[in-house]
XYZ file of C-alpha atoms in Angstrom:
603
model
C 112.066 122.858 112.195
C 113.200 124.945 109.738
C 110.986 127.829 107.826
C 111.141 126.113 104.357
C 110.189 122.635 104.300
C 111.334 121.089 100.672
C 109.297 119.349 98.820
C 108.763 115.722 96.878
C 107.948 114.022 93.567
C 105.246 112.432 95.153
C 101.873 114.208 95.403
C 100.097 110.941 96.581
C 101.986 108.437 98.724
C 101.984 106.072 101.830
C 104.261 106.560 104.939
C 105.460 105.576 108.094
C 101.890 105.474 110.174
C 101.620 106.928 113.950
C 100.068 104.744 116.895
C 96.820 103.814 115.559
C 93.773 104.075 117.800
C 93.763 100.493 120.574
C 92.601 97.055 120.155
C 90.655 96.426 123.326
C 87.948 99.287 122.568
C 87.083 97.919 118.685
C 87.123 94.709 120.031
C 84.772 95.141 123.244
C 82.145 97.443 120.838
C 82.204 94.572 117.928
C 82.324 91.732 120.724
C 78.827 94.177 122.197
C 77.468 94.563 118.882
C 77.471 90.572 117.882
C 75.940 89.752 121.618
C 73.393 92.544 121.185
C 72.037 90.843 117.262
C 72.257 87.101 119.112
C 69.830 88.485 122.061
C 67.541 90.324 119.859
C 67.562 87.054 117.680
C 66.783 84.907 120.217
C 63.940 87.257 121.896
C 62.624 87.631 118.461
C 62.640 84.110 116.422
C 60.981 81.125 118.225
C 62.539 78.896 115.422
C 66.119 80.294 116.466
C 66.160 79.074 119.924
C 65.893 75.568 118.545
C 68.365 75.598 115.673
C 72.282 74.915 115.538
C 72.319 78.545 117.406
C 70.491 77.097 120.504
C 73.791 76.656 122.313
C 75.125 79.807 122.122
C 71.983 81.594 122.379
C 70.960 79.638 125.612
C 74.023 81.579 127.429
C 73.106 85.166 126.395
C 71.772 87.501 129.008
C 67.602 86.656 129.390
C 65.644 83.705 129.231
C 63.058 82.624 127.799
C 59.806 83.384 129.188
C 57.609 86.401 128.830
C 59.837 88.405 130.693
C 62.749 87.230 129.084
C 61.855 88.123 124.993
C 61.381 91.606 126.787
C 64.411 91.819 128.447
C 66.609 90.225 125.149
C 65.012 92.444 123.132
C 66.220 95.682 125.733
C 69.927 94.292 126.247
C 70.116 93.422 122.933
C 68.636 97.464 121.413
C 70.887 99.015 124.248
C 74.162 96.922 122.821
C 73.987 97.883 119.984
C 73.374 101.316 120.253
C 76.237 101.375 122.768
C 79.171 99.459 120.484
C 79.752 102.438 118.217
C 80.763 104.455 121.848
C 82.948 102.075 122.779
C 84.987 101.800 119.730
C 85.420 104.999 120.325
C 86.333 104.870 123.580
C 83.782 107.468 125.497
C 83.484 107.054 129.176
C 79.779 107.538 129.254
C 79.112 104.262 126.977
C 81.870 102.033 129.195
C 79.363 103.398 132.034
C 76.249 101.763 130.302
C 77.571 98.892 129.522
C 78.970 98.475 133.167
C 75.740 98.375 134.642
C 73.842 97.043 132.141
C 75.974 93.716 132.166
C 75.680 92.834 135.543
C 72.407 93.519 135.229
C 71.759 90.935 132.376
C 74.212 88.450 134.351
C 71.437 88.950 137.491
C 68.526 88.392 135.148
C 70.803 85.515 134.078
C 70.747 83.332 137.331
C 67.132 84.824 138.808
C 65.105 83.606 135.565
C 67.347 81.312 134.316
C 69.390 79.927 136.828
C 72.182 79.184 134.285
C 75.638 79.796 135.537
C 76.911 79.849 132.312
C 74.716 82.930 131.186
C 75.811 84.686 134.044
C 79.488 84.275 133.406
C 79.518 85.101 130.023
C 78.393 88.299 130.417
C 80.630 88.422 132.714
C 83.289 87.708 130.698
C 82.537 90.749 128.689
C 82.307 93.116 132.161
C 86.296 92.147 132.918
C 87.936 93.456 130.113
C 85.542 96.670 130.625
C 86.788 97.287 134.187
C 90.560 96.182 133.192
C 91.121 98.600 130.564
C 88.690 101.276 132.037
C 91.878 103.200 131.121
C 90.918 103.209 127.735
C 87.389 104.647 127.375
C 87.986 108.546 128.166
C 87.770 110.386 125.353
C 84.937 113.445 125.867
C 81.551 114.147 124.818
C 80.666 114.722 121.443
C 79.012 118.334 120.196
C 75.320 117.699 120.938
C 72.344 119.828 121.102
C 68.764 118.977 122.282
C 68.004 118.673 119.118
C 69.140 115.032 119.289
C 66.454 114.097 121.619
C 64.149 114.937 118.200
C 66.118 112.623 115.952
C 66.800 110.242 118.755
C 62.832 109.608 118.565
C 62.455 109.549 115.372
C 64.726 106.947 114.387
C 63.885 104.936 117.467
C 60.223 105.266 117.029
C 60.824 104.130 112.906
C 62.807 101.551 114.313
C 61.136 99.644 117.206
C 58.170 99.717 114.531
C 60.091 97.532 112.547
C 61.715 95.432 115.063
C 57.822 95.547 116.610
C 56.524 94.013 112.965
C 58.843 91.699 112.703
C 57.919 90.555 116.512
C 54.474 90.416 116.046
C 55.084 87.974 112.653
C 57.711 85.742 114.196
C 55.147 83.576 115.297
C 52.503 82.123 112.834
C 51.425 79.219 114.073
C 50.394 80.429 117.391
C 48.875 83.327 115.632
C 44.867 82.947 115.789
C 43.424 83.977 112.402
C 44.849 85.437 109.646
C 45.704 89.372 110.523
C 46.400 91.814 107.722
C 48.777 94.268 107.357
C 47.345 96.538 108.273
C 46.219 94.456 112.280
C 49.837 93.622 112.490
C 51.230 97.713 112.343
C 48.474 98.378 114.620
C 49.547 95.540 117.104
C 52.581 97.623 117.234
C 51.840 100.428 117.883
C 49.132 99.918 120.439
C 52.121 97.603 122.399
C 54.355 100.749 121.664
C 52.329 102.345 124.426
C 51.327 99.094 126.274
C 48.190 98.575 125.135
C 46.573 95.351 123.811
C 46.428 95.278 120.252
C 44.190 93.744 117.703
C 46.617 90.063 116.685
C 45.628 87.349 119.099
C 47.786 84.868 120.197
C 47.535 80.864 121.547
C 49.263 80.290 125.280
C 51.673 82.781 126.568
C 52.469 84.257 123.529
C 50.754 86.631 123.841
C 52.194 88.234 127.218
C 55.888 87.338 124.991
C 55.045 89.745 122.472
C 53.644 92.655 124.736
C 56.042 93.038 126.886
C 58.590 92.968 123.884
C 56.853 95.853 121.881
C 56.785 97.580 125.712
C 60.210 96.689 125.953
C 60.706 98.189 122.253
C 58.370 101.747 122.998
C 59.584 101.805 126.433
C 63.337 101.884 125.607
C 62.069 104.594 122.981
C 60.776 106.795 125.061
C 63.236 106.497 128.273
C 66.596 107.535 125.515
C 64.326 110.059 123.981
C 64.267 111.804 128.357
C 67.785 111.363 128.280
C 68.467 112.948 125.409
C 66.066 115.874 125.684
C 66.706 116.917 129.846
C 70.979 116.254 129.599
C 73.063 118.762 129.885
C 73.647 120.961 126.317
C 77.651 120.849 125.222
C 77.408 123.286 121.980
C 79.713 122.628 118.878
C 82.953 125.180 119.877
C 82.897 128.336 117.720
C 85.256 130.828 117.605
C 85.357 133.916 120.544
C 86.617 137.604 119.860
C 89.513 136.191 121.179
C 90.432 133.614 119.213
C 89.076 135.972 116.010
C 91.880 138.733 117.297
C 94.647 136.514 117.158
C 93.944 134.560 114.259
C 93.537 138.399 112.729
C 96.763 139.113 113.924
C 98.720 135.748 112.806
C 96.738 136.076 109.195
C 98.071 139.788 109.684
C 101.947 138.525 109.732
C 101.185 135.109 107.503
C 98.716 135.297 105.589
C 100.439 135.278 102.353
C 101.160 132.104 102.635
C 98.216 129.814 102.069
C 95.136 131.197 100.123
C 92.773 129.283 102.072
C 93.936 131.649 105.110
C 91.152 133.824 105.065
C 88.439 131.314 105.389
C 89.781 130.227 109.052
C 87.648 132.983 110.569
C 84.330 131.426 109.600
C 82.381 131.531 113.382
C 81.272 128.147 113.228
C 84.632 126.568 113.123
C 87.127 126.070 116.730
C 90.495 126.478 116.586
C 93.426 124.836 118.743
C 96.535 127.236 119.101
C 100.262 125.713 119.425
C 101.952 126.653 122.436
C 103.516 130.084 121.935
C 100.543 130.949 120.196
C 102.101 131.684 117.178
C 100.212 129.155 114.890
C 96.626 127.756 115.180
C 94.279 125.083 113.786
C 90.975 125.823 112.997
C 88.555 122.963 112.902
C 85.077 121.821 112.604
C 83.878 118.295 114.179
C 81.113 116.559 111.346
C 79.998 112.775 112.571
C 82.792 112.447 114.633
C 85.692 113.525 111.909
C 87.807 116.079 113.379
C 87.621 118.430 110.376
C 90.401 120.597 109.427
C 90.962 122.527 106.504
C 93.867 124.117 104.622
C 97.009 124.658 106.048
C 97.445 125.745 109.733
C 97.342 129.863 110.306
C 100.754 131.429 111.285
C 104.483 130.734 111.901
C 105.394 127.896 109.700
C 107.808 126.844 112.425
C 105.194 126.755 115.390
C 102.975 125.094 112.739
C 103.677 121.095 114.488
C 102.852 122.507 118.272
C 99.678 123.508 116.980
C 99.260 120.143 114.910
C 100.138 118.468 118.164
C 97.468 119.859 120.241
C 94.839 118.776 117.476
C 96.150 115.350 117.553
C 95.446 115.971 121.024
C 91.860 117.537 120.569
C 91.170 114.178 118.574
C 92.168 111.611 120.937
C 90.613 113.393 124.114
C 87.034 113.156 122.113
C 88.049 109.845 119.867
C 87.158 111.779 117.191
C 89.090 110.726 114.205
C 91.203 113.749 112.604
C 91.001 114.952 108.606
C 92.220 117.463 106.872
C 90.386 119.273 103.513
C 92.730 120.722 100.492
C 95.977 121.445 102.419
C 98.309 123.014 100.271
C 101.833 119.774 99.650
C 104.091 122.464 102.249
C 100.803 121.920 104.818
C 100.818 118.044 103.632
C 104.295 117.997 104.487
C 104.631 118.912 107.941
C 101.184 117.195 108.758
C 102.493 113.656 107.783
C 105.719 114.007 108.766
C 104.744 114.734 112.218
C 101.809 112.630 113.201
C 102.522 109.932 110.686
C 98.893 110.281 108.786
C 98.575 109.881 105.408
C 98.228 112.256 102.397
C 96.623 111.759 98.904
C 96.547 114.482 96.782
C 92.391 115.532 96.482
C 92.533 118.111 93.693
C 94.025 121.646 92.353
C 93.285 124.716 93.073
C 93.330 127.648 89.918
C 94.921 130.721 90.272
C 95.460 133.180 88.407
C 98.357 135.942 88.044
C 96.845 138.825 87.368
C 100.262 139.927 85.508
C 99.908 137.041 82.740
C 95.866 137.128 82.326
C 94.916 139.181 79.032
C 91.579 138.745 77.104
C 94.221 138.363 73.385
C 94.418 135.664 71.895
C 93.073 132.168 70.455
C 92.911 130.366 73.979
C 90.661 133.048 75.590
C 87.842 134.028 72.371
C 85.152 131.824 74.208
C 85.638 134.184 77.178
C 86.511 137.004 75.038
C 83.588 136.956 73.316
C 80.771 136.202 76.299
C 81.956 139.578 77.632
C 81.516 141.199 75.197
C 78.087 140.000 74.078
C 77.058 140.857 77.967
C 78.839 144.181 77.985
C 76.420 145.247 74.781
C 73.710 143.693 76.002
C 73.649 147.007 78.782
C 75.527 145.088 81.968
C 78.180 147.654 84.264
C 79.938 145.998 86.664
C 82.066 147.597 89.783
C 85.304 145.931 91.498
C 85.387 148.006 95.076
C 86.753 146.715 98.363
C 84.119 145.631 100.733
C 84.858 149.050 103.579
C 84.259 151.164 100.446
C 80.443 150.151 100.109
C 78.166 152.318 101.972
C 75.477 150.397 104.189
C 72.606 150.526 101.996
C 73.880 149.051 99.260
C 76.110 146.074 101.757
C 72.956 145.653 102.783
C 70.552 145.225 99.445
C 73.784 142.881 98.445
C 72.742 141.164 101.930
C 69.704 139.785 101.058
C 70.165 139.483 97.155
C 72.842 137.258 98.042
C 70.677 135.372 100.635
C 67.472 135.320 98.029
C 70.057 133.753 94.841
C 71.633 131.400 97.235
C 69.100 127.866 95.529
C 68.939 125.876 98.429
C 67.604 125.789 102.240
C 71.924 125.294 102.870
C 74.014 127.530 103.186
C 77.353 125.425 101.330
C 80.607 125.535 101.806
C 83.594 125.195 104.627
C 87.058 124.836 103.612
C 86.677 127.511 101.103
C 83.414 129.504 102.250
C 83.764 132.037 104.949
C 79.763 132.337 105.236
C 79.323 136.273 105.531
C 79.488 139.422 103.735
C 79.840 142.844 104.448
C 81.288 141.792 108.259
C 82.814 145.618 109.567
C 85.602 143.014 110.202
C 86.178 141.922 106.799
C 86.553 145.568 105.325
C 89.814 144.404 103.113
C 87.370 141.953 101.103
C 86.500 142.424 97.880
C 83.147 142.504 96.175
C 82.281 142.852 92.372
C 78.542 143.318 91.050
C 77.047 143.316 87.854
C 74.168 145.747 87.413
C 71.715 146.639 84.360
C 69.121 149.225 84.704
C 65.653 147.804 83.549
C 62.615 149.531 83.064
C 61.342 147.420 85.491
C 63.678 146.937 88.624
C 63.686 143.476 91.070
C 63.508 143.288 94.125
C 67.156 144.277 94.338
C 66.885 147.323 91.665
C 69.849 147.213 89.312
C 71.618 144.556 90.985
C 72.293 140.921 88.701
C 75.255 139.447 89.665
C 77.483 138.710 93.105
C 81.065 137.859 93.032
C 83.008 137.887 96.992
C 86.868 137.374 97.509
C 88.659 137.041 100.992
C 92.096 138.644 101.591
C 95.324 136.260 100.712
C 97.705 138.160 102.310
C 98.322 142.036 100.820
C 98.890 141.243 97.270
C 95.745 138.321 96.416
C 92.507 137.615 96.832
C 90.640 134.076 97.047
C 86.905 133.561 95.641
C 84.554 132.896 98.560
C 80.855 132.976 96.426
C 79.127 133.372 93.075
C 75.644 134.591 93.469
C 73.346 135.784 90.257
C 70.429 136.085 89.727
C 68.250 133.542 87.783
C 66.855 135.992 85.292
C 69.958 138.020 84.713
C 71.818 136.832 81.409
C 74.377 134.027 81.273
C 78.245 134.097 82.190
C 77.565 137.017 84.501
C 80.643 134.893 86.751
C 82.701 135.280 83.393
C 81.933 138.600 82.879
C 82.537 139.876 86.798
C 85.807 137.096 87.014
C 87.570 139.109 83.729
C 86.379 142.938 85.560
C 88.171 141.522 89.032
C 91.283 140.556 86.654
C 91.133 143.829 84.967
C 90.664 146.419 88.510
C 93.348 143.982 89.954
C 95.976 146.179 89.360
C 94.428 149.418 90.833
C 93.854 147.896 94.381
C 97.103 146.452 94.549
C 95.685 142.323 93.197
C 98.443 140.715 91.438
C 97.219 137.035 92.062
C 93.878 135.939 92.320
C 92.712 131.811 93.166
C 89.269 130.759 91.135
C 87.580 127.239 92.679
C 88.931 124.063 93.549
C 88.681 121.566 90.858
C 88.182 118.471 92.628
C 90.409 114.898 90.833
C 90.681 118.162 87.884
C 94.293 115.885 87.219
C 92.201 112.819 86.296
C 89.763 114.397 84.630
C 92.773 116.462 82.621
C 94.279 113.070 81.954
C 91.299 110.805 81.150
C 90.052 112.918 77.914
C 93.736 112.790 76.678
C 95.070 110.552 73.707
C 96.637 107.539 75.023
C 94.816 107.435 78.634
C 94.669 102.965 79.462
C 91.103 101.829 80.616
C 91.293 102.535 84.554
C 92.169 106.365 83.899
C 89.245 106.531 81.697
C 86.848 104.119 83.515
C 87.566 106.291 86.716
C 87.063 109.613 84.323
C 83.985 108.679 83.481
C 82.553 108.097 86.481
C 83.477 111.720 87.902
C 81.327 112.854 84.863
C 79.037 110.739 86.476
C 78.966 112.378 89.887
C 79.207 115.804 88.228
C 75.085 115.527 87.772
C 75.531 115.872 91.070
C 78.928 117.247 92.632
C 79.319 120.025 89.875
C 83.166 118.736 89.425
C 83.768 118.166 86.113
C 82.053 121.826 85.538
C 84.014 123.283 88.133
C 87.517 121.979 85.962
C 86.083 123.761 82.999
C 84.541 127.178 84.241
C 88.565 127.284 86.002
C 89.878 126.059 82.976
C 88.933 128.839 81.113
C 90.668 131.470 82.756
C 94.202 130.335 81.828
C 95.076 129.565 85.400
C 97.922 127.793 87.166
C 97.148 124.669 89.315
C 98.281 124.524 93.240
C 97.494 120.906 94.440
C 95.280 120.052 97.535
C 95.815 117.289 99.379
C 93.359 115.120 101.930
C 95.208 114.170 105.440
C 93.839 111.309 106.430
C 94.580 108.717 109.286
C 93.802 105.361 107.640
C 92.873 104.356 104.050
C 88.619 102.837 106.205
C 88.662 106.362 108.006
C 88.580 107.558 103.530
C 84.542 106.841 103.342
C 83.921 108.490 106.931
C 85.835 111.697 106.541
C 84.452 112.090 102.654
C 80.879 111.954 104.206
C 82.059 114.389 106.433
C 84.013 116.844 104.483
C 80.391 116.664 102.212
C 78.330 117.020 105.400
C 80.418 120.395 106.136
C 80.114 121.578 102.072
C 76.808 121.909 102.124
C 76.015 118.600 99.090
C 74.618 116.353 102.022
C 72.110 116.736 105.356
C 71.613 113.919 107.531
C 69.743 116.578 109.737
C 65.870 115.919 109.647
C 64.176 117.992 107.730
C 61.768 120.597 109.523
C 59.073 123.303 108.442
C 61.350 127.016 108.253
C 59.899 128.481 110.748
C 61.956 125.088 113.379
C 64.818 126.063 111.962
C 67.938 127.192 114.118
C 69.325 130.417 112.490
C 72.602 130.993 111.626
C 74.424 132.941 114.252
C 74.545 136.804 114.133
C 77.784 138.020 112.323
C 79.162 140.327 114.567
C 82.539 142.321 114.624
C 85.298 141.018 116.629
C 86.938 143.481 118.732
C 89.290 145.737 116.557
C 86.033 146.229 113.803
C 84.539 148.455 116.224
C 87.205 150.937 116.155
C 87.029 150.319 112.295
C 82.816 150.957 112.752
C 83.918 154.513 114.694
C 86.275 156.228 111.537
C 83.403 154.939 109.060
C 80.573 156.730 110.638
C 82.299 159.766 111.695
């Protein structure tokens, strides 16, 4: 492969796809889900057993007595839990299904003496055994916090399903129990005790066994998740980080997002030659890479192949967020994936920037007004900032964050002032007050990461909420004006998602579809700052560099979008734990060669 990849006119296109995931695991997963739903219905609803679905329900695992109701619920719930893992070819889900289905067949024959029911269970068991080689996916990253999440979700599901079980026998219920009585009965039943609701005949035993089974499943699954070995998410090792830094020293000028690959909550795969690498994080089963591969373009295919092999081994959905046009060309050509334009990166060339002219009038007036208010700016490399001041900057950035979750993944480093990041640039705004705040005269912070030897890329923007508006504009202008003295010729600002749609949608002659799309983006901007970031970047008259999302199939896009929002910190599916129970972020550690740098600074 040549070093330069010719660009093509189409930015969003469909090309020949590569091999898709096997159909058998998906069909088996769907079959397990269907059997699970029907099994639950057969065990819960008495009328269901006498409806037109009776013939189908009769051949499902389990009988229709008190024991069978509990068995039907147990098998149904477990098959539903296993369905997604089977679709993703997970080995442990396969093992559990292989054990469950014969157990269902045995219970079918023992309780109901039904040969047909046993054969139906075996009919699903046979393809599992025949296609066992397709269920080899390794486990996802996990921790024991999963057990707590399982307990909460399973308890809520058991409570809801138990309420249905208690209420599904109106003709056999004695009296007219209230909703509170039914909920109390469910709660007692989950723990194996008799509640306040009474039934005629054997229905009382049926309900009791069903509720007991739900409680047992909740307890067993939680205990299993709590005591199984942890499989923590991969993180950069010191050796990995040193290798990545060596690649960035040689090839870091190619991509403005390259330095963000050094986030220590990412994992990395290298090409066989070690001349290229892809960093990623796994979020909700999506193997999410960001930016272009690091290193020599000619070695990119080897790193991409390793990335795809890792995704296949774990049955993760591969995706790339924010790659350049060159990166998108290589990804789609080497893997058969598709690429779609996601937005544009704002890049300001220092030599072309000026506050003069009508286009810069608003920025110029805002900066002059703030300067007259007594603010001053300082633009320095991190290595030139004293330890005491750097500690104050870190604490201020943490305090001014505004959210409990640190936002950023593809275009955020996640740390400030690490000794290994001495080339990072920091711009600070200061104002002497009569009553200094907790951080003295510090009022705002902008942090940039290196982009090769002659560029920087914006990492974060933080400011004191009590400071005057316009701090970010002030510091960006200060950074641009100080750039020549620091040897910086280009500065990458924020990424503007769907910029072209916003820009074209507001122009005269835009069609109804484009205007409607722009209207939706403006509406979503209330939560995701889509329009505001575009307008903020546009103030500085940048050139726009397109960025792409690379994906396997159109059906994966919603899942990839959710995973990306989780990674960026806009959406959190984690349980809201008290602050003292939350896991702290990993302590910033220097990589190997930064220790020597610390010694030089101390000297």
